[in-house]
C-alpha cells in the first residue's frame, strides 16, 4: 500500500477545490491504513469540578485579560458567574461576549472579533457547546489573521498563530474543544463552511461533566447523537489509525451504554461523566481521523435550515452506514461490538446493517426524528444539497467514494 506522506496539516484530507495541498494516494477507494499517522491533541483537564482550573489554565497561557465567549443560556444557568469567580481567584477579570447563536453565523464572528480587538484581551475562553466554541475559534482566527472568516474555509488556510485558547464544553457532543475544526454558517450561500487546520486546535480543554447537568433533554439527545456520529465516522474514516481507533470505539461504547441513562435518570453522575468522556474521546478521534459523508451532508442541511446538527446526523448516519458497508463492511464489526451487539456468527455486511438499525433505534428512543422531511427538507432541496456536499472537506475521508448521484440518492433515502 502506498504510504500516506507525513507532513504538517491533515495529511490525508482532500478538498475538492483547485488547490489540493494534501493529495490522497491513488486509488482512493481503500482506507489509508498502514501509512504514517500523526496525532494532535491539546492539554486536557478532565473531571468533575474541573471548571475550577480554568483560571489557572488561562494563566498558564499568559493571560492578563481573558475574553470569554459564551451564550445567553449559559449565563442564565449560572456557569458564567461560576467561571468568573474562578478567573477572579486567579487574579483575572474577563470581558464577556455572549453573541453567538446555534450554528454560528459569519456576521456574528465579525461582531465578536470587533469586540475582542476593542477589549485589549489576550486569551480567549470558550464556555459553551459546539456553536460557542466554534465561534470563539473563528473570532481568534480573524483577530489574528484579518479579513473575513470565510476567507479561511478549507484546509490549513489559517497561517498566522491565533491567540491562546481555553475551551470549556457544556455539551457532550461537540469535540470542538479538542479538534482542529470550526464550522461557521455562510449566510450568503446558506451552507456551513468548514475550517480545518492545526492552528484551530485549542491550547487547553477544560472538560467538567458538571456543566452537562443543566442541558435541556433535546440538546443532550442531539449532541449525544453527534458524538456517536463522530466516533463511528472517525473509526471507518480513510484517515483512521490505531491512535484514533481506540478512542473512537470507546466513545461508541460509552455513548451506547450511558446516553439513554442521562435522560431517563437525571442526577446519574456516572452516566453524565461517561458522556463527557465519550464526547472528549470522540473529539480526539475525529480531529485526527477526520469524518465522513454524514457530516459532509449534515453541514449542508444545517446551513440551509438552521436545524440541530446532531439531530441531522442521527437521521443521515444509518443511511451512510449502509452505503459505506458496501466498501468496508468489516470496519462495522468492532463498532457493533462496542455498541454491545452480539456479532458472533454474523457476516460483516449483516453486522453493518445491524449497526445502522442500532443508531436508528437510539435516535427514536431519544425522541429524535427519523426523516429529513420532518426537519423541513424537501425534494426540491436535494440537488442543491448534493452539489454543495461535494465541496465539504469531510467527504474526502469517507471510506467509499461518493459522487453527486450517490449523495443525492442518500438524501432521498433519508427524506
Ligand atoms: Fe459533528
Short mmCIF file of C-alpha atoms and ligand atoms in Angstrom, two decimals:
data_model
loop_
_atom_site.label_atom_id
_atom_site.label_comp_id
_atom_site.label_asym_id
_atom_site.label_seq_id
_atom_site.Cartn_x
_atom_site.Cartn_y
_atom_site.Cartn_z
CA UNK A 1 0.00 0.00 0.00
CA UNK A 2 1.26 3.47 -0.77
CA UNK A 3 2.30 5.26 2.40
CA UNK A 4 0.50 8.45 3.26
CA UNK A 5 3.10 11.24 3.39
CA UNK A 6 3.82 12.54 6.90
CA UNK A 7 3.72 16.30 6.99
CA UNK A 8 2.08 19.15 8.81
CA UNK A 9 -1.66 19.52 8.35
CA UNK A 10 -4.38 16.92 7.95
CA UNK A 11 -2.28 14.74 5.72
CA UNK A 12 -4.98 12.62 4.15
CA UNK A 13 -7.64 15.25 3.69
CA UNK A 14 -8.53 16.05 0.10
CA UNK A 15 -10.58 19.12 -0.72
CA UNK A 16 -12.48 19.10 -4.00
CA UNK A 17 -11.10 22.51 -4.93
CA UNK A 18 -8.48 23.53 -7.46
CA UNK A 19 -5.84 23.84 -4.72
CA UNK A 20 -5.30 20.36 -3.29
CA UNK A 21 -2.41 20.52 -0.81
CA UNK A 22 -2.78 17.05 0.69
CA UNK A 23 -3.42 14.60 -2.14
CA UNK A 24 -4.70 11.15 -1.28
CA UNK A 25 -2.82 8.13 -2.55
CA UNK A 26 -4.49 6.56 -5.58
CA UNK A 27 -6.67 4.61 -5.90
CA UNK A 28 -8.85 6.41 -3.36
CA UNK A 29 -11.20 3.51 -2.71
CA UNK A 30 -9.36 1.91 0.18
CA UNK A 31 -8.63 3.17 3.69
CA UNK A 32 -5.19 4.74 4.09
CA UNK A 33 -4.29 2.35 6.90
CA UNK A 34 -0.71 1.18 7.00
CA UNK A 35 0.68 4.66 6.26
CA UNK A 36 2.01 7.10 8.80
CA UNK A 37 -0.32 8.84 11.15
CA UNK A 38 0.03 11.92 13.28
CA UNK A 39 -1.93 12.82 16.36
CA UNK A 40 -2.68 16.35 17.50
CA UNK A 41 -4.11 16.91 20.99
CA UNK A 42 -4.40 19.90 23.28
CA UNK A 43 -3.69 19.86 27.02
CA UNK A 44 -6.78 18.29 28.63
CA UNK A 45 -8.04 18.94 32.15
CA UNK A 46 -10.86 16.45 32.79
CA UNK A 47 -13.02 15.65 35.80
CA UNK A 48 -15.96 16.57 37.98
CA UNK A 49 -15.33 20.17 39.14
CA UNK A 50 -12.58 20.84 36.58
CA UNK A 51 -14.00 24.29 35.78
CA UNK A 52 -12.20 25.50 38.91
CA UNK A 53 -8.96 25.03 36.93
CA UNK A 54 -9.99 27.41 34.13
CA UNK A 55 -8.33 30.48 35.67
CA UNK A 56 -5.06 28.68 36.22
CA UNK A 57 -5.26 27.27 32.68
CA UNK A 58 -5.63 30.80 31.30
CA UNK A 59 -2.75 31.95 33.49
CA UNK A 60 -0.52 29.19 32.10
CA UNK A 61 -1.16 30.68 28.66
CA UNK A 62 -0.05 34.12 29.84
CA UNK A 63 -3.49 35.65 30.30
CA UNK A 64 -3.74 39.06 31.87
CA UNK A 65 -7.20 39.81 30.48
CA UNK A 66 -9.33 36.92 29.18
CA UNK A 67 -12.11 37.30 26.60
CA UNK A 68 -14.94 34.88 27.41
CA UNK A 69 -17.22 33.72 24.60
CA UNK A 70 -20.48 32.18 25.81
CA UNK A 71 -24.23 32.38 25.18
CA UNK A 72 -27.32 33.62 26.96
CA UNK A 73 -28.43 30.16 28.13
CA UNK A 74 -25.15 29.55 29.96
CA UNK A 75 -25.28 32.98 31.54
CA UNK A 76 -28.78 32.14 32.80
CA UNK A 77 -27.69 28.71 34.04
CA UNK A 78 -25.07 30.38 36.25
CA UNK A 79 -21.99 28.88 34.61
CA UNK A 80 -20.59 32.23 33.50
CA UNK A 81 -20.83 33.56 37.07
CA UNK A 82 -19.01 30.48 38.35
CA UNK A 83 -16.31 30.81 35.70
CA UNK A 84 -15.90 34.50 36.53
CA UNK A 85 -15.35 33.51 40.16
CA UNK A 86 -12.65 31.01 39.21
CA UNK A 87 -10.98 33.61 36.99
CA UNK A 88 -11.07 36.10 39.86
CA UNK A 89 -9.36 33.51 42.07
CA UNK A 90 -6.53 33.55 39.53
CA UNK A 91 -6.46 37.35 39.51
CA UNK A 92 -8.26 37.70 36.16
CA UNK A 93 -11.24 39.86 35.22
CA UNK A 94 -12.81 38.91 31.89
CA UNK A 95 -14.55 40.76 29.10
CA UNK A 96 -17.64 38.73 28.10
CA UNK A 97 -19.24 38.36 24.66
CA UNK A 98 -22.43 36.27 24.60
CA UNK A 99 -23.42 36.96 20.99
CA UNK A 100 -23.14 33.61 19.16
CA UNK A 101 -26.32 31.71 18.27
CA UNK A 102 -26.69 27.99 17.43
CA UNK A 103 -24.99 27.27 14.10
CA UNK A 104 -22.91 30.47 14.49
CA UNK A 105 -23.14 32.91 11.59
CA UNK A 106 -20.40 34.76 9.71
CA UNK A 107 -21.77 38.16 10.77
CA UNK A 108 -21.67 37.11 14.43
CA UNK A 109 -18.00 36.25 14.05
CA UNK A 110 -17.31 39.72 12.66
CA UNK A 111 -19.11 41.27 15.62
CA UNK A 112 -17.24 39.12 18.15
CA UNK A 113 -13.91 39.90 16.52
CA UNK A 114 -14.54 43.61 16.79
CA UNK A 115 -15.44 43.20 20.46
CA UNK A 116 -12.25 41.18 21.07
CA UNK A 117 -9.99 43.68 19.31
CA UNK A 118 -11.55 46.60 21.18
CA UNK A 119 -11.23 44.82 24.53
CA UNK A 120 -7.45 44.61 24.72
CA UNK A 121 -7.79 40.96 25.80
CA UNK A 122 -5.02 38.41 25.28
CA UNK A 123 -6.55 34.93 25.79
CA UNK A 124 -9.91 33.58 24.53
CA UNK A 125 -12.01 31.29 26.73
CA UNK A 126 -14.96 29.46 25.15
CA UNK A 127 -17.68 28.42 27.62
CA UNK A 128 -20.42 26.58 25.77
CA UNK A 129 -21.39 23.93 23.26
CA UNK A 130 -20.00 23.44 19.78
CA UNK A 131 -21.53 26.63 18.45
CA UNK A 132 -19.92 28.79 21.13
CA UNK A 133 -16.55 27.06 20.80
CA UNK A 134 -16.60 27.31 17.00
CA UNK A 135 -17.46 31.00 17.29
CA UNK A 136 -14.63 31.50 19.80
CA UNK A 137 -12.17 29.83 17.41
CA UNK A 138 -13.45 31.91 14.50
CA UNK A 139 -13.00 35.14 16.46
CA UNK A 140 -9.45 34.06 17.27
CA UNK A 141 -8.76 33.34 13.59
CA UNK A 142 -9.98 36.68 12.25
CA UNK A 143 -8.48 38.68 15.12
CA UNK A 144 -5.00 37.41 14.27
CA UNK A 145 -5.27 36.78 10.52
CA UNK A 146 -7.55 39.63 9.41
CA UNK A 147 -10.15 39.61 6.67
CA UNK A 148 -13.40 37.64 6.85
CA UNK A 149 -13.89 34.24 8.47
CA UNK A 150 -14.98 32.66 5.17
CA UNK A 151 -11.57 33.53 3.69
CA UNK A 152 -10.26 30.62 5.79
CA UNK A 153 -12.68 27.92 4.65
CA UNK A 154 -10.87 24.70 3.79
CA UNK A 155 -7.68 23.05 4.97
CA UNK A 156 -4.78 24.92 6.55
CA UNK A 157 -5.81 28.35 5.28
CA UNK A 158 -5.09 29.88 8.69
CA UNK A 159 -1.39 30.77 8.55
CA UNK A 160 -0.81 33.16 11.49
CA UNK A 161 -0.99 31.78 15.02
CA UNK A 162 -4.25 32.54 16.79
CA UNK A 163 -4.49 33.93 20.36
CA UNK A 164 -4.17 31.31 23.13
CA UNK A 165 -7.46 29.50 23.79
CA UNK A 166 -9.07 27.62 26.67
CA UNK A 167 -12.28 25.74 25.84
CA UNK A 168 -14.83 24.58 28.41
CA UNK A 169 -17.50 22.41 26.73
CA UNK A 170 -21.01 22.43 28.18
CA UNK A 171 -22.49 19.73 25.93
CA UNK A 172 -21.41 16.13 25.42
CA UNK A 173 -21.12 16.09 21.68
CA UNK A 174 -19.08 18.83 20.17
CA UNK A 175 -15.47 17.69 20.38
CA UNK A 176 -14.62 21.23 19.24
CA UNK A 177 -12.72 21.74 22.50
CA UNK A 178 -10.01 19.38 21.23
CA UNK A 179 -10.50 19.50 17.47
CA UNK A 180 -8.82 21.23 14.55
CA UNK A 181 -12.28 22.03 13.13
CA UNK A 182 -14.53 25.06 13.19
CA UNK A 183 -17.84 25.21 11.34
CA UNK A 184 -19.41 28.59 10.56
CA UNK A 185 -22.65 29.29 8.69
CA UNK A 186 -22.17 31.19 5.44
CA UNK A 187 -25.38 33.22 5.43
CA UNK A 188 -24.99 34.23 1.78
CA UNK A 189 -24.57 30.76 0.31
CA UNK A 190 -26.76 29.23 3.07
CA UNK A 191 -24.33 26.44 3.89
CA UNK A 192 -21.87 25.65 6.62
CA UNK A 193 -18.25 26.42 5.88
CA UNK A 194 -15.73 24.02 7.42
CA UNK A 195 -12.32 25.26 8.52
CA UNK A 196 -9.68 22.63 9.30
CA UNK A 197 -6.11 23.04 10.44
CA UNK A 198 -3.69 22.60 13.31
CA UNK A 199 -3.93 26.33 14.08
CA UNK A 200 -7.50 25.68 15.26
CA UNK A 201 -6.58 23.11 17.93
CA UNK A 202 -7.26 24.80 21.30
CA UNK A 203 -4.39 25.06 23.75
CA UNK A 204 -6.31 23.71 26.74
CA UNK A 205 -9.61 21.82 27.06
CA UNK A 206 -11.23 22.01 30.49
CA UNK A 207 -13.91 19.31 30.49
CA UNK A 208 -16.11 19.39 33.59
CA UNK A 209 -19.00 16.89 33.38
CA UNK A 210 -20.88 19.01 35.93
CA UNK A 211 -21.55 21.54 33.15
CA UNK A 212 -23.71 18.97 31.35
CA UNK A 213 -26.23 18.83 34.17
CA UNK A 214 -28.15 21.94 33.02
CA UNK A 215 -28.51 20.80 29.39
CA UNK A 216 -32.11 20.52 28.20
CA UNK A 217 -33.04 16.97 27.16
CA UNK A 218 -33.35 17.81 23.47
CA UNK A 219 -29.84 19.29 23.46
CA UNK A 220 -28.45 16.27 25.33
CA UNK A 221 -30.05 13.96 22.76
CA UNK A 222 -28.82 15.92 19.76
CA UNK A 223 -25.27 16.36 21.00
CA UNK A 224 -25.07 12.72 22.09
CA UNK A 225 -26.02 11.62 18.58
CA UNK A 226 -23.38 13.98 17.22
CA UNK A 227 -20.73 12.38 19.44
CA UNK A 228 -21.85 8.92 18.28
CA UNK A 229 -21.50 10.05 14.68
CA UNK A 230 -18.02 11.42 15.40
CA UNK A 231 -16.97 8.06 16.83
CA UNK A 232 -18.36 5.95 14.01
CA UNK A 233 -17.25 8.23 11.16
CA UNK A 234 -13.76 8.54 12.66
CA UNK A 235 -13.48 4.75 13.04
CA UNK A 236 -14.39 3.98 9.41
CA UNK A 237 -12.56 7.03 8.01
CA UNK A 238 -9.84 6.63 5.41
CA UNK A 239 -7.57 8.55 7.79
CA UNK A 240 -8.24 6.32 10.81
CA UNK A 241 -5.33 4.68 12.60
CA UNK A 242 -4.56 2.83 15.81
CA UNK A 243 -4.35 6.02 17.89
CA UNK A 244 -7.79 7.18 16.79
CA UNK A 245 -9.46 3.76 16.71
CA UNK A 246 -9.13 3.19 20.44
CA UNK A 247 -10.83 6.48 21.30
CA UNK A 248 -13.48 6.15 18.58
CA UNK A 249 -14.61 2.70 19.76
CA UNK A 250 -14.52 3.63 23.44
CA UNK A 251 -16.66 6.69 22.69
CA UNK A 252 -19.23 4.48 20.92
CA UNK A 253 -19.26 2.08 23.90
CA UNK A 254 -19.74 4.89 26.43
CA UNK A 255 -22.50 6.57 24.42
CA UNK A 256 -24.48 3.39 23.80
CA UNK A 257 -24.11 2.49 27.49
CA UNK A 258 -24.94 5.86 29.03
CA UNK A 259 -26.74 8.32 26.74
CA UNK A 260 -30.25 6.96 27.39
CA UNK A 261 -29.49 6.85 31.12
CA UNK A 262 -28.55 10.55 31.27
CA UNK A 263 -32.04 11.37 30.05
CA UNK A 264 -34.01 8.77 31.99
CA UNK A 265 -32.17 9.08 35.31
CA UNK A 266 -31.46 12.76 36.00
CA UNK A 267 -28.69 13.11 38.55
CA UNK A 268 -26.85 9.97 37.44
CA UNK A 269 -23.38 11.45 37.74
CA UNK A 270 -21.64 8.30 36.45
CA UNK A 271 -23.63 8.38 33.21
CA UNK A 272 -23.04 12.12 32.85
CA UNK A 273 -19.29 11.65 33.33
CA UNK A 274 -19.35 8.82 30.77
CA UNK A 275 -20.93 11.16 28.22
CA UNK A 276 -18.38 13.91 28.90
CA UNK A 277 -15.58 11.38 28.39
CA UNK A 278 -17.27 9.99 25.28
CA UNK A 279 -17.52 13.44 23.73
CA UNK A 280 -13.87 14.09 24.53
CA UNK A 281 -12.69 10.75 23.13
CA UNK A 282 -14.82 11.06 20.01
CA UNK A 283 -13.28 14.51 19.56
CA UNK A 284 -9.75 13.12 19.91
CA UNK A 285 -10.63 10.52 17.27
CA UNK A 286 -12.30 12.71 14.70
CA UNK A 287 -9.92 15.65 14.88
CA UNK A 288 -7.18 13.27 13.74
CA UNK A 289 -9.11 10.80 11.56
CA UNK A 290 -11.49 13.46 10.17
CA UNK A 291 -15.11 12.47 9.43
CA UNK A 292 -17.21 11.28 6.51
CA UNK A 293 -20.29 11.65 4.34
CA UNK A 294 -22.72 12.06 7.24
CA UNK A 295 -21.03 15.27 8.34
CA UNK A 296 -20.43 16.46 4.77
CA UNK A 297 -24.18 16.14 4.11
CA UNK A 298 -25.31 17.32 7.53
CA UNK A 299 -23.36 20.57 7.20
CA UNK A 300 -25.39 21.44 4.10
CA UNK A 301 -28.73 20.76 5.79
CA UNK A 302 -27.63 22.83 8.80
CA UNK A 303 -26.66 25.76 6.59
CA UNK A 304 -29.96 25.63 4.71
CA UNK A 305 -32.34 25.21 7.63
CA UNK A 306 -30.56 26.13 10.89
CA UNK A 307 -31.61 22.83 12.49
CA UNK A 308 -29.71 20.97 15.26
CA UNK A 309 -26.54 19.42 13.84
CA UNK A 310 -26.71 16.24 15.92
CA UNK A 311 -30.33 15.56 15.00
CA UNK A 312 -29.50 15.77 11.30
CA UNK A 313 -26.57 13.41 11.86
CA UNK A 314 -28.87 10.95 13.62
CA UNK A 315 -31.17 10.88 10.58
CA UNK A 316 -28.39 10.56 8.00
CA UNK A 317 -25.96 8.21 9.76
CA UNK A 318 -27.90 4.91 9.28
CA UNK A 319 -28.15 5.59 5.53
CA UNK A 320 -24.45 6.43 5.26
CA UNK A 321 -23.54 3.29 7.24
CA UNK A 322 -25.47 1.14 4.73
CA UNK A 323 -23.77 2.98 1.84
CA UNK A 324 -20.29 2.57 3.34
CA UNK A 325 -20.89 -1.06 4.25
CA UNK A 326 -20.62 -1.91 0.56
CA UNK A 327 -16.95 -0.85 0.70
CA UNK A 328 -15.75 -1.61 4.25
CA UNK A 329 -18.25 -3.95 5.94
CA UNK A 330 -15.57 -5.38 8.24
CA UNK A 331 -15.00 -1.98 9.87
CA UNK A 332 -18.50 -2.10 11.32
CA UNK A 333 -17.91 -5.32 13.26
CA UNK A 334 -15.86 -3.64 16.05
CA UNK A 335 -18.35 -0.76 16.03
CA UNK A 336 -21.24 -3.16 16.62
CA UNK A 337 -19.30 -4.92 19.39
CA UNK A 338 -18.68 -1.55 21.05
CA UNK A 339 -22.43 -0.95 20.86
CA UNK A 340 -22.99 -4.15 22.80
CA UNK A 341 -24.23 -6.22 19.85
CA UNK A 342 -23.50 -9.98 19.82
CA UNK A 343 -21.93 -10.32 16.38
CA UNK A 344 -20.84 -13.96 16.66
CA UNK A 345 -21.53 -15.92 13.50
CA UNK A 346 -22.82 -12.92 11.57
CA UNK A 347 -21.27 -11.89 8.25
CA UNK A 348 -19.85 -8.36 8.22
CA UNK A 349 -22.49 -6.94 5.86
CA UNK A 350 -25.24 -8.13 8.18
CA UNK A 351 -23.40 -6.64 11.17
CA UNK A 352 -23.23 -3.30 9.34
CA UNK A 353 -26.98 -3.43 8.79
CA UNK A 354 -27.49 -4.13 12.50
CA UNK A 355 -25.23 -1.17 13.32
CA UNK A 356 -27.41 1.12 11.22
CA UNK A 357 -30.52 -0.23 12.99
CA UNK A 358 -28.97 0.38 16.44
CA UNK A 359 -28.37 4.03 15.51
CA UNK A 360 -31.96 4.42 14.29
CA UNK A 361 -33.34 2.83 17.47
CA UNK A 362 -31.23 5.05 19.69
CA UNK A 363 -32.38 8.20 17.86
CA UNK A 364 -36.01 7.07 18.16
CA UNK A 365 -35.62 6.31 21.87
CA UNK A 366 -34.26 9.82 22.36
CA UNK A 367 -37.32 11.29 20.67
CA UNK A 368 -35.45 12.50 17.58
CA UNK A 369 -36.98 12.49 14.09
CA UNK A 370 -36.10 9.75 11.63
CA UNK A 371 -36.71 11.62 8.36
CA UNK A 372 -35.23 14.79 6.88
CA UNK A 373 -38.72 15.87 5.80
CA UNK A 374 -39.60 16.18 9.50
CA UNK A 375 -36.86 18.82 9.71
CA UNK A 376 -38.18 20.77 6.71
CA UNK A 377 -36.05 19.33 3.90
CA UNK A 378 -37.98 18.83 0.64
CA UNK A 379 -37.36 17.05 -2.65
CA UNK A 380 -36.73 20.48 -4.20
CA UNK A 381 -33.67 20.90 -1.93
CA UNK A 382 -31.97 17.60 -2.79
CA UNK A 383 -29.98 18.56 -5.89
CA UNK A 384 -28.59 21.73 -4.28
CA UNK A 385 -27.71 19.86 -1.09
CA UNK A 386 -25.96 17.15 -3.11
CA UNK A 387 -23.94 19.70 -5.07
CA UNK A 388 -22.74 21.61 -2.02
CA UNK A 389 -21.92 18.36 -0.18
CA UNK A 390 -19.23 17.65 -2.78
CA UNK A 391 -17.40 20.81 -1.64
CA UNK A 392 -17.26 19.77 2.02
CA UNK A 393 -13.85 18.68 3.33
CA UNK A 394 -15.40 15.86 5.40
CA UNK A 395 -16.38 13.92 2.27
CA UNK A 396 -12.75 13.28 1.39
CA UNK A 397 -12.20 10.78 4.20
CA UNK A 398 -15.44 8.85 3.73
CA UNK A 399 -14.38 5.22 3.23
CA UNK A 400 -16.36 4.89 -0.01
CA UNK A 401 -16.20 7.36 -2.90
CA UNK A 402 -19.48 9.20 -3.31
CA UNK A 403 -20.35 11.20 -6.40
CA UNK A 404 -23.19 13.68 -6.82
CA UNK A 405 -25.70 10.98 -7.76
CA UNK A 406 -24.73 8.86 -4.74
CA UNK A 407 -25.14 11.80 -2.39
CA UNK A 408 -28.48 12.78 -3.92
CA UNK A 409 -29.67 9.18 -3.53
CA UNK A 410 -28.63 9.22 0.13
CA UNK A 411 -30.55 12.47 0.73
CA UNK A 412 -33.63 10.97 -0.99
CA UNK A 413 -33.40 7.78 1.06
CA UNK A 414 -33.38 9.92 4.22
CA UNK A 415 -36.26 12.20 3.14
FE1 LIG B 1 -20.48 16.83 14.49
#
